[in-house]
mmCIF file of C-alpha atoms in Angstrom:
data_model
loop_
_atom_site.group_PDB
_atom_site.id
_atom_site.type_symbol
_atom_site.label_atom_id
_atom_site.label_comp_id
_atom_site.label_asym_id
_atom_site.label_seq_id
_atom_site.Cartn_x
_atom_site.Cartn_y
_atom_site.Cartn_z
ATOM 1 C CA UNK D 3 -107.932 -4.850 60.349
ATOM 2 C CA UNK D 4 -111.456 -3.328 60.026
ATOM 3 C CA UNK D 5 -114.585 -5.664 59.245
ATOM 4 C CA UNK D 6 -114.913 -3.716 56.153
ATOM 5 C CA UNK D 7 -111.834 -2.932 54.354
ATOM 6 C CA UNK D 8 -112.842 -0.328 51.847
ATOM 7 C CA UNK D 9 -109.835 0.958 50.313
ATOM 8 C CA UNK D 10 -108.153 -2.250 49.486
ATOM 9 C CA UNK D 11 -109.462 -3.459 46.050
ATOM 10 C CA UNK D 12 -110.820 -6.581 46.334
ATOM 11 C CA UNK D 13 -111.227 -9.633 44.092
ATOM 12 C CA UNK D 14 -113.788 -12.404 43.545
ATOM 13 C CA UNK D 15 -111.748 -16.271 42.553
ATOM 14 C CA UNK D 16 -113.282 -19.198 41.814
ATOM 15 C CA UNK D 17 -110.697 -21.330 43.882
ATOM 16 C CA UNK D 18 -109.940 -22.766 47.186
ATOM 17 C CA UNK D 19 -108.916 -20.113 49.925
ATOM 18 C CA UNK D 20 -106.509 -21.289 52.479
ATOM 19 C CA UNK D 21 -103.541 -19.917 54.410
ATOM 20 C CA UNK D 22 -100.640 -20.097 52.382
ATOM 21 C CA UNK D 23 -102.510 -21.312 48.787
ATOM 22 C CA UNK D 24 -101.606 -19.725 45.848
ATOM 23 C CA UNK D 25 -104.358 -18.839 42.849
ATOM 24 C CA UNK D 26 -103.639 -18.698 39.801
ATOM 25 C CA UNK D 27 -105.137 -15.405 37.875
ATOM 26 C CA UNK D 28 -106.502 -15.184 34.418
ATOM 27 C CA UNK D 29 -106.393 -13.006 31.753
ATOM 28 C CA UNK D 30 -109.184 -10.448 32.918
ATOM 29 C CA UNK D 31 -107.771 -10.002 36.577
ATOM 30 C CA UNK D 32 -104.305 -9.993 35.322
ATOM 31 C CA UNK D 33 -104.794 -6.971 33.062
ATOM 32 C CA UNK D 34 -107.522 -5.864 36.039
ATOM 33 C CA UNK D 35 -104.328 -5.590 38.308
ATOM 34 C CA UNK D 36 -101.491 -4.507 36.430
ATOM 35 C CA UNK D 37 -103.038 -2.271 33.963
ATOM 36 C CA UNK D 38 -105.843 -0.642 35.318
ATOM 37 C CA UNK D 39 -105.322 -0.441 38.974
ATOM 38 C CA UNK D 40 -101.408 -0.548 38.340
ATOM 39 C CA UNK D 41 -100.152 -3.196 41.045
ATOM 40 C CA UNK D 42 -96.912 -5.106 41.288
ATOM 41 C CA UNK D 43 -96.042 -8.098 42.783
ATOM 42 C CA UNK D 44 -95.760 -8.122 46.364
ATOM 43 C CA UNK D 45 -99.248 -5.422 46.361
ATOM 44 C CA UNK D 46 -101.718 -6.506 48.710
ATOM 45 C CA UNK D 47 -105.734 -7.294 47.979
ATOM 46 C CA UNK D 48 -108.827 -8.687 49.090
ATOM 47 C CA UNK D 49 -109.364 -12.352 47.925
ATOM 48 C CA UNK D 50 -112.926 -14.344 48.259
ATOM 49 C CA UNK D 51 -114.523 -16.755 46.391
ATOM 50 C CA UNK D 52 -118.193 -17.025 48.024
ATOM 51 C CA UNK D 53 -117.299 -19.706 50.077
ATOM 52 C CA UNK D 54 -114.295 -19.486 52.106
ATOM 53 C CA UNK D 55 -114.663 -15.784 53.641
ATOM 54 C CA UNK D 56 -112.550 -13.278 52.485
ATOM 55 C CA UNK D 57 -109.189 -12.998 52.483
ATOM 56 C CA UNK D 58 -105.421 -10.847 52.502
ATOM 57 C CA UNK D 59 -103.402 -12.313 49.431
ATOM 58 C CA UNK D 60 -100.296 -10.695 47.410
ATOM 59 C CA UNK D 61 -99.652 -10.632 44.007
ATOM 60 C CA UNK D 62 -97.256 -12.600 42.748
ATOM 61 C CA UNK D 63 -95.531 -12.242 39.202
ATOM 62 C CA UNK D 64 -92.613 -10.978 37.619
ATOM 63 C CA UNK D 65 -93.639 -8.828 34.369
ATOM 64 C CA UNK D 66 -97.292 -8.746 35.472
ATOM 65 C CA UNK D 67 -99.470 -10.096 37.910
ATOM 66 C CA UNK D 68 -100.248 -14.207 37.413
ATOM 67 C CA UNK D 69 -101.587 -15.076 40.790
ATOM 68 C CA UNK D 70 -102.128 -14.608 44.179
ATOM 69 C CA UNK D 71 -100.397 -15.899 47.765
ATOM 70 C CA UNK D 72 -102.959 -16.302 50.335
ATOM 71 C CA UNK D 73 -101.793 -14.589 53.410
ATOM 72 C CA UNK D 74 -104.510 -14.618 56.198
ATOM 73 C CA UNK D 75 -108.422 -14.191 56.882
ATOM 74 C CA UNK D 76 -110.051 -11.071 57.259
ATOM 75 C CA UNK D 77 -113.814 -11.700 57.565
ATOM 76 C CA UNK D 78 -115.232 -15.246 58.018
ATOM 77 C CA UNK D 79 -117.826 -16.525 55.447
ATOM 78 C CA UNK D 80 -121.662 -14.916 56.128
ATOM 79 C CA UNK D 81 -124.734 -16.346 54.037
ATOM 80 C CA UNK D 82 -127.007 -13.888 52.855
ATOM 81 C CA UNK D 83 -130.704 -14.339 53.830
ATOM 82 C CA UNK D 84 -132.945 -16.277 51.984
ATOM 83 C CA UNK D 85 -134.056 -13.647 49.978
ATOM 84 C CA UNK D 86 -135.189 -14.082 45.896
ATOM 85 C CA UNK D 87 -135.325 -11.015 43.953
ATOM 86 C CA UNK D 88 -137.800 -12.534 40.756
ATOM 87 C CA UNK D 89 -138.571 -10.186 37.935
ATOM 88 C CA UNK D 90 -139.388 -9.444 34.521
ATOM 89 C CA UNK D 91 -136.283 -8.844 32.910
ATOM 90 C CA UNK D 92 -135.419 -5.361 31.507
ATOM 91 C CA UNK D 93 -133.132 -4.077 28.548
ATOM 92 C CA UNK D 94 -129.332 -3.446 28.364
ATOM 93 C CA UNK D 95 -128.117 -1.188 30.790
ATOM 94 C CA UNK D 96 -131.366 -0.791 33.192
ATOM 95 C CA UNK D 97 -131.265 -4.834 33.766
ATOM 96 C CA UNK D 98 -127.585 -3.712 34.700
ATOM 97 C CA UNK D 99 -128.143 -1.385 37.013
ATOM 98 C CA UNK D 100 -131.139 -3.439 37.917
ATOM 99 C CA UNK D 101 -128.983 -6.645 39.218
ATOM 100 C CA UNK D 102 -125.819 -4.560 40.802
ATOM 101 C CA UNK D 103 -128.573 -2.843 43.118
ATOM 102 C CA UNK D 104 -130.413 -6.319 44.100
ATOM 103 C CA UNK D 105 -127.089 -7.598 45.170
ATOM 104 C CA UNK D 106 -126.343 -4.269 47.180
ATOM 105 C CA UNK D 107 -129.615 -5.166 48.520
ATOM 106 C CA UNK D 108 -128.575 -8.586 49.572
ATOM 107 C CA UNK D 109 -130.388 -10.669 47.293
ATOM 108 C CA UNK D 110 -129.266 -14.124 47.605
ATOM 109 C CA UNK D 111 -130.811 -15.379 44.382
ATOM 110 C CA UNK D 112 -132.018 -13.535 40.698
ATOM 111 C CA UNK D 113 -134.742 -15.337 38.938
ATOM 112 C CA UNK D 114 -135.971 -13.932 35.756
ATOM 113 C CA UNK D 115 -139.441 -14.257 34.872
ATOM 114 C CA UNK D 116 -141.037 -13.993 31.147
ATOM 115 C CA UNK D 117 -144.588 -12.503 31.371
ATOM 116 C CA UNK D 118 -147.197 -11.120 28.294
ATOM 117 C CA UNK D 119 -145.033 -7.869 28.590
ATOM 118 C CA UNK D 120 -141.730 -8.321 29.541
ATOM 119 C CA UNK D 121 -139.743 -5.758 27.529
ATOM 120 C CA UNK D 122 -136.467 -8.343 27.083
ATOM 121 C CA UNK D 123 -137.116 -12.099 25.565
ATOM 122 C CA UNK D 124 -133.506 -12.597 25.922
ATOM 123 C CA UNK D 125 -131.477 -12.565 28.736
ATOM 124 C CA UNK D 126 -128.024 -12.771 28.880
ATOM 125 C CA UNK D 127 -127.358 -14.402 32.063
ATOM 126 C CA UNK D 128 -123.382 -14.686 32.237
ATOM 127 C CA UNK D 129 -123.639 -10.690 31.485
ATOM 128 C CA UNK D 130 -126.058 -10.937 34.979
ATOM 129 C CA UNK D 131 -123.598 -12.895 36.298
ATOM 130 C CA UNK D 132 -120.456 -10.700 35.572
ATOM 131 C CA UNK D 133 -122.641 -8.044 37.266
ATOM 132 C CA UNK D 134 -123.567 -10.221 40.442
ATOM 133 C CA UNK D 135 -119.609 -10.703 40.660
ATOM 134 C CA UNK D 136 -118.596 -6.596 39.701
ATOM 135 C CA UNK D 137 -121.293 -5.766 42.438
ATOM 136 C CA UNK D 138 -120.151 -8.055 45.272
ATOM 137 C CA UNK D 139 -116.431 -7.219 44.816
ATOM 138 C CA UNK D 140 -117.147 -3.330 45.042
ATOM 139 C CA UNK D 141 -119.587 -3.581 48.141
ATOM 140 C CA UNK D 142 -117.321 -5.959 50.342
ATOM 141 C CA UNK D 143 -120.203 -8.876 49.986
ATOM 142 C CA UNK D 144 -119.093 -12.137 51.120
ATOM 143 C CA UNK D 145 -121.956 -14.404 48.662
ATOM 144 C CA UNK D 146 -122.090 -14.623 44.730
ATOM 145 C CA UNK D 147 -125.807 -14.628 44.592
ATOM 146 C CA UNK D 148 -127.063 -17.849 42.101
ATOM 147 C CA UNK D 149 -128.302 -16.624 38.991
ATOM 148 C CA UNK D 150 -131.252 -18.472 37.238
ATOM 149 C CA UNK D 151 -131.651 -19.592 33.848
ATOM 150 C CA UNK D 152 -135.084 -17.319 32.752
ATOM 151 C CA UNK D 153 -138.694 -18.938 32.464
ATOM 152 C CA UNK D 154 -142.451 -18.209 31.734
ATOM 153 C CA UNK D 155 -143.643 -17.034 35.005
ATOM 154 C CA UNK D 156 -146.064 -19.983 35.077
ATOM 155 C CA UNK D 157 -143.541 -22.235 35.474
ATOM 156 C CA UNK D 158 -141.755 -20.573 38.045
ATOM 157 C CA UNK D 159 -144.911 -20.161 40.193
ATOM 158 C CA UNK D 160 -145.429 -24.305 39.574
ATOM 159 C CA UNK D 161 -141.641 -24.750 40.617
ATOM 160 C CA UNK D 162 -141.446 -22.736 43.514
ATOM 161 C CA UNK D 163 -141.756 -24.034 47.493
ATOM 162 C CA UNK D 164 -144.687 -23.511 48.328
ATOM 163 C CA UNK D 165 -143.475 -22.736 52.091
ATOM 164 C CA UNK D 166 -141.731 -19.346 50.810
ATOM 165 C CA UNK D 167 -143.394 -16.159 51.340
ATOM 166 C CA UNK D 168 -144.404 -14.557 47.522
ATOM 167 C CA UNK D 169 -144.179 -10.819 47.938
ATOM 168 C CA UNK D 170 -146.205 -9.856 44.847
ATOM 169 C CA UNK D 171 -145.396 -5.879 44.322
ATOM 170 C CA UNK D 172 -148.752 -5.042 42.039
ATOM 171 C CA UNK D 173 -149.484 -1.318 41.016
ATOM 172 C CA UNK D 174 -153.016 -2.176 40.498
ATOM 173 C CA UNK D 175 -153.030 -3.137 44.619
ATOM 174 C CA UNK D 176 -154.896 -0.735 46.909
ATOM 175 C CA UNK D 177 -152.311 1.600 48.690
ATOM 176 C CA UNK D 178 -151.815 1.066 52.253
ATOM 177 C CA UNK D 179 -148.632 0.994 54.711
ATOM 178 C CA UNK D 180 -146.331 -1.722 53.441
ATOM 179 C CA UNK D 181 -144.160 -1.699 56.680
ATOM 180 C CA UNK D 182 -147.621 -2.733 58.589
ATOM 181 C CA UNK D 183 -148.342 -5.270 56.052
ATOM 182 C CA UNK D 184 -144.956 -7.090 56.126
ATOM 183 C CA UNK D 185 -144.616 -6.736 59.501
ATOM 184 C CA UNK D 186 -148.224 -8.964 59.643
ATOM 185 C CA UNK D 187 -146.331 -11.325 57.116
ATOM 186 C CA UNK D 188 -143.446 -11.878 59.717
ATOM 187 C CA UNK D 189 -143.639 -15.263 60.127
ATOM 188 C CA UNK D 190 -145.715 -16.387 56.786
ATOM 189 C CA UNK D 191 -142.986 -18.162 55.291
ATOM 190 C CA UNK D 192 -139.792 -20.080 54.937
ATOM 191 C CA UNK D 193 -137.960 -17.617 52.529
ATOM 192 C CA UNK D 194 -138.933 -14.721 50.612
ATOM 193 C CA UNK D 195 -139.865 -14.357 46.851
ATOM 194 C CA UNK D 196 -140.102 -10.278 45.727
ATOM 195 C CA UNK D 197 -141.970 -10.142 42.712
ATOM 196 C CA UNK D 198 -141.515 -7.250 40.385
ATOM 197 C CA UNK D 199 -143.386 -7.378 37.102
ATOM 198 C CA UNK D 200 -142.539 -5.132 33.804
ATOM 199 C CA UNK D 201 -143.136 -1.994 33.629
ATOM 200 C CA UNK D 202 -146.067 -2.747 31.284
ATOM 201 C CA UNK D 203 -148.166 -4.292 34.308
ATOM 202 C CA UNK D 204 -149.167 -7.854 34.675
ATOM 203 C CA UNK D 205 -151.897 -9.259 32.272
ATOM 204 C CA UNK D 206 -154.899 -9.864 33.875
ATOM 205 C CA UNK D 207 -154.642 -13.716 33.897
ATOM 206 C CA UNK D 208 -151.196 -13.577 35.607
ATOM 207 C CA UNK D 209 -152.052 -11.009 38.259
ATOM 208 C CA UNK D 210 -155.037 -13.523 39.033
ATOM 209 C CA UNK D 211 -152.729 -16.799 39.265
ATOM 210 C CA UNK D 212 -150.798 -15.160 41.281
ATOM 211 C CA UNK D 213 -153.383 -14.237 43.220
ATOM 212 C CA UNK D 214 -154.103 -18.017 44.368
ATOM 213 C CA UNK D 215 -150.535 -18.648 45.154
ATOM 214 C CA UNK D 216 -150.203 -19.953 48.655
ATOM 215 C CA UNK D 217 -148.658 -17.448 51.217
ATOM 216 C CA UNK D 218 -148.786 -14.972 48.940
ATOM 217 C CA UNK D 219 -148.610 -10.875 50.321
ATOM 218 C CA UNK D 220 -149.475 -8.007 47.626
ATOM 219 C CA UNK D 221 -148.051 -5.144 48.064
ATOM 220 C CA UNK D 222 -148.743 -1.768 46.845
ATOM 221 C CA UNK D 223 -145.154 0.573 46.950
ATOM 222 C CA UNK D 224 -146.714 3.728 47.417
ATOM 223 C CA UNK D 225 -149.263 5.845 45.438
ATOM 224 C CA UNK D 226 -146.887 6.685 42.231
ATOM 225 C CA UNK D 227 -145.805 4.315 39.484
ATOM 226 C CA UNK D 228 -142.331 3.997 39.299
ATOM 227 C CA UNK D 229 -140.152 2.184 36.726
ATOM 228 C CA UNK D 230 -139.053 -1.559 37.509
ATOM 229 C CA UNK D 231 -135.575 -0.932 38.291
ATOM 230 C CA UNK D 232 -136.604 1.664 41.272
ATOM 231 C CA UNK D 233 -139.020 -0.394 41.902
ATOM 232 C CA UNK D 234 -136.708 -3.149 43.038
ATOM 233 C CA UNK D 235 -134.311 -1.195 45.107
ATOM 234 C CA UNK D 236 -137.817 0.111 46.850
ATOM 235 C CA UNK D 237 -139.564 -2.975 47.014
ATOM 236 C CA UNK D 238 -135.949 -4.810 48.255
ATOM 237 C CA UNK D 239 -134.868 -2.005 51.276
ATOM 238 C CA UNK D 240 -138.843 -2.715 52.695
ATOM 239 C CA UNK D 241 -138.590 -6.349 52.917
ATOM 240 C CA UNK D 242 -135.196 -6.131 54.536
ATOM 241 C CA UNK D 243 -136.147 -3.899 56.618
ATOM 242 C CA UNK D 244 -139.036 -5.350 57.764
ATOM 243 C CA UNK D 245 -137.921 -9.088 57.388
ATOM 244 C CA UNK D 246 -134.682 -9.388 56.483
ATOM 245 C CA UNK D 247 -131.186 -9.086 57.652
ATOM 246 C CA UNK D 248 -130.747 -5.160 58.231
ATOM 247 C CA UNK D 249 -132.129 -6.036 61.701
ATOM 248 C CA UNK D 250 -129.097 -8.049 62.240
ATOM 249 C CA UNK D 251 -130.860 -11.390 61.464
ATOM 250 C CA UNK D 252 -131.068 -13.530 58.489
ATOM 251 C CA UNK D 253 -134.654 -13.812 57.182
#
């Protein structure tokens, strides 16, 4: 079988994974199975639950689909690399969109961040997390990236390690090559924190704490303004590029 498997629909479970287990499905992924993608028992899919690689299992059920019989390993289990994807959470469907590309991107963690003009004061992180989950099954990733609770961006600068590399993207930053500037970040840090602020700008206080954050890089993505939600799929293909895994190493 190919690494990558792209035709074969696959399925995120939060269960053990192991030759010969069977999974019990609920509601969702019943109705997922049998009435939208209109499989019977004995069909074959993908099976992974961020932990134990990914998997071949059947369905198993007699009127509709109720589990699954783990049949072999496809792909081992990968970690992603230790890449944060922070930001100032948006509305509705752009903080969608917003999350299914970070994953894409292989962000390994989503941190929301409240600052003086953050469009959202309310996230709805299970809705982030359905989308962490919709995103990894369609794009054959391995990880469920860990979704954070949201807070003041004051306390998530005082929480943070202070040994991870804080890759401030600031519109307000002079413009100069951002592949030369990561490239002199290379080895600044254990981890990487992007940083992408609302589309309202940082307040001037905030832009200056962050400012005397240790190992801190600020980074100006190009000479145009672009909305948050490009901004992170920009900001996100530079630093893996650069310093994360599309080199064929974990950062």
């Amino acid at each position: 079988m190919p690494s990558h498997d792209f035709r074969a629909p696959r399925l995120f479970v939060d269960a053990p994974l192991a030759q010969d287990a069977r999974v019990a499905l609920d509601r969702d992924q019943s109705n997922y199975l049998g009435n939208v993608l209109r499989l019977a028992a004995g069909a074959e899919v993908l099976a992974f639950n961020g932990r134990d690689g990914e998997w071949q299992a059947a369905i198993e059920g007699r009127k509709r689909p109720d589990g699954l019989l783990i049949l072999q390993q496809t792909r081992p289990q990968d970690r992603l690399a230790d890449l944060a994807y922070v930001f100032a959470p948006l509305k509705h469907a752009r903080l969608d969109y917003m999350v299914q590309k970070a994953i894409e991107m292989g962000a390994a963690a989503l941190h929301p961040v409240l600052t003086r003009f953050t469009q959202a004061s309310r996230v709805n992180t299970e809705r982030m997390r359905a989308n962490v989950v919709e995103a990894a099954e369609q794009c054959g990733i391995l990880s469920i990236a860990n979704v954070a609770e949201p807070v003041a961006l004051e306390r998530f600068l005082s929480q943070r390690p202070t040994d991870r590399l804080l890759i401030f993207c600031d519109e307000a930053a002079d413009v100069e090559n951002p592949v030369q500037s990561l490239q002199a970040a290379r080895a600044a840090g254990q981890g990487i924190d992007v940083l992408i602020g609302p589309e309202g700008g940082f307040a001037e206080e905030e832009r200056a704490l962050l400012l005397r954050q240790p190992k801190i890089l600020r980074l100006a993505l190009g000479p145009r303004i672009m909305r948050a939600d490009t901004a992170a799929v920009a900001a996100l293909a530079l630093v893996q590029a650069v310093l994360g895994d599309w080199g064929g190493k974990n950062a």
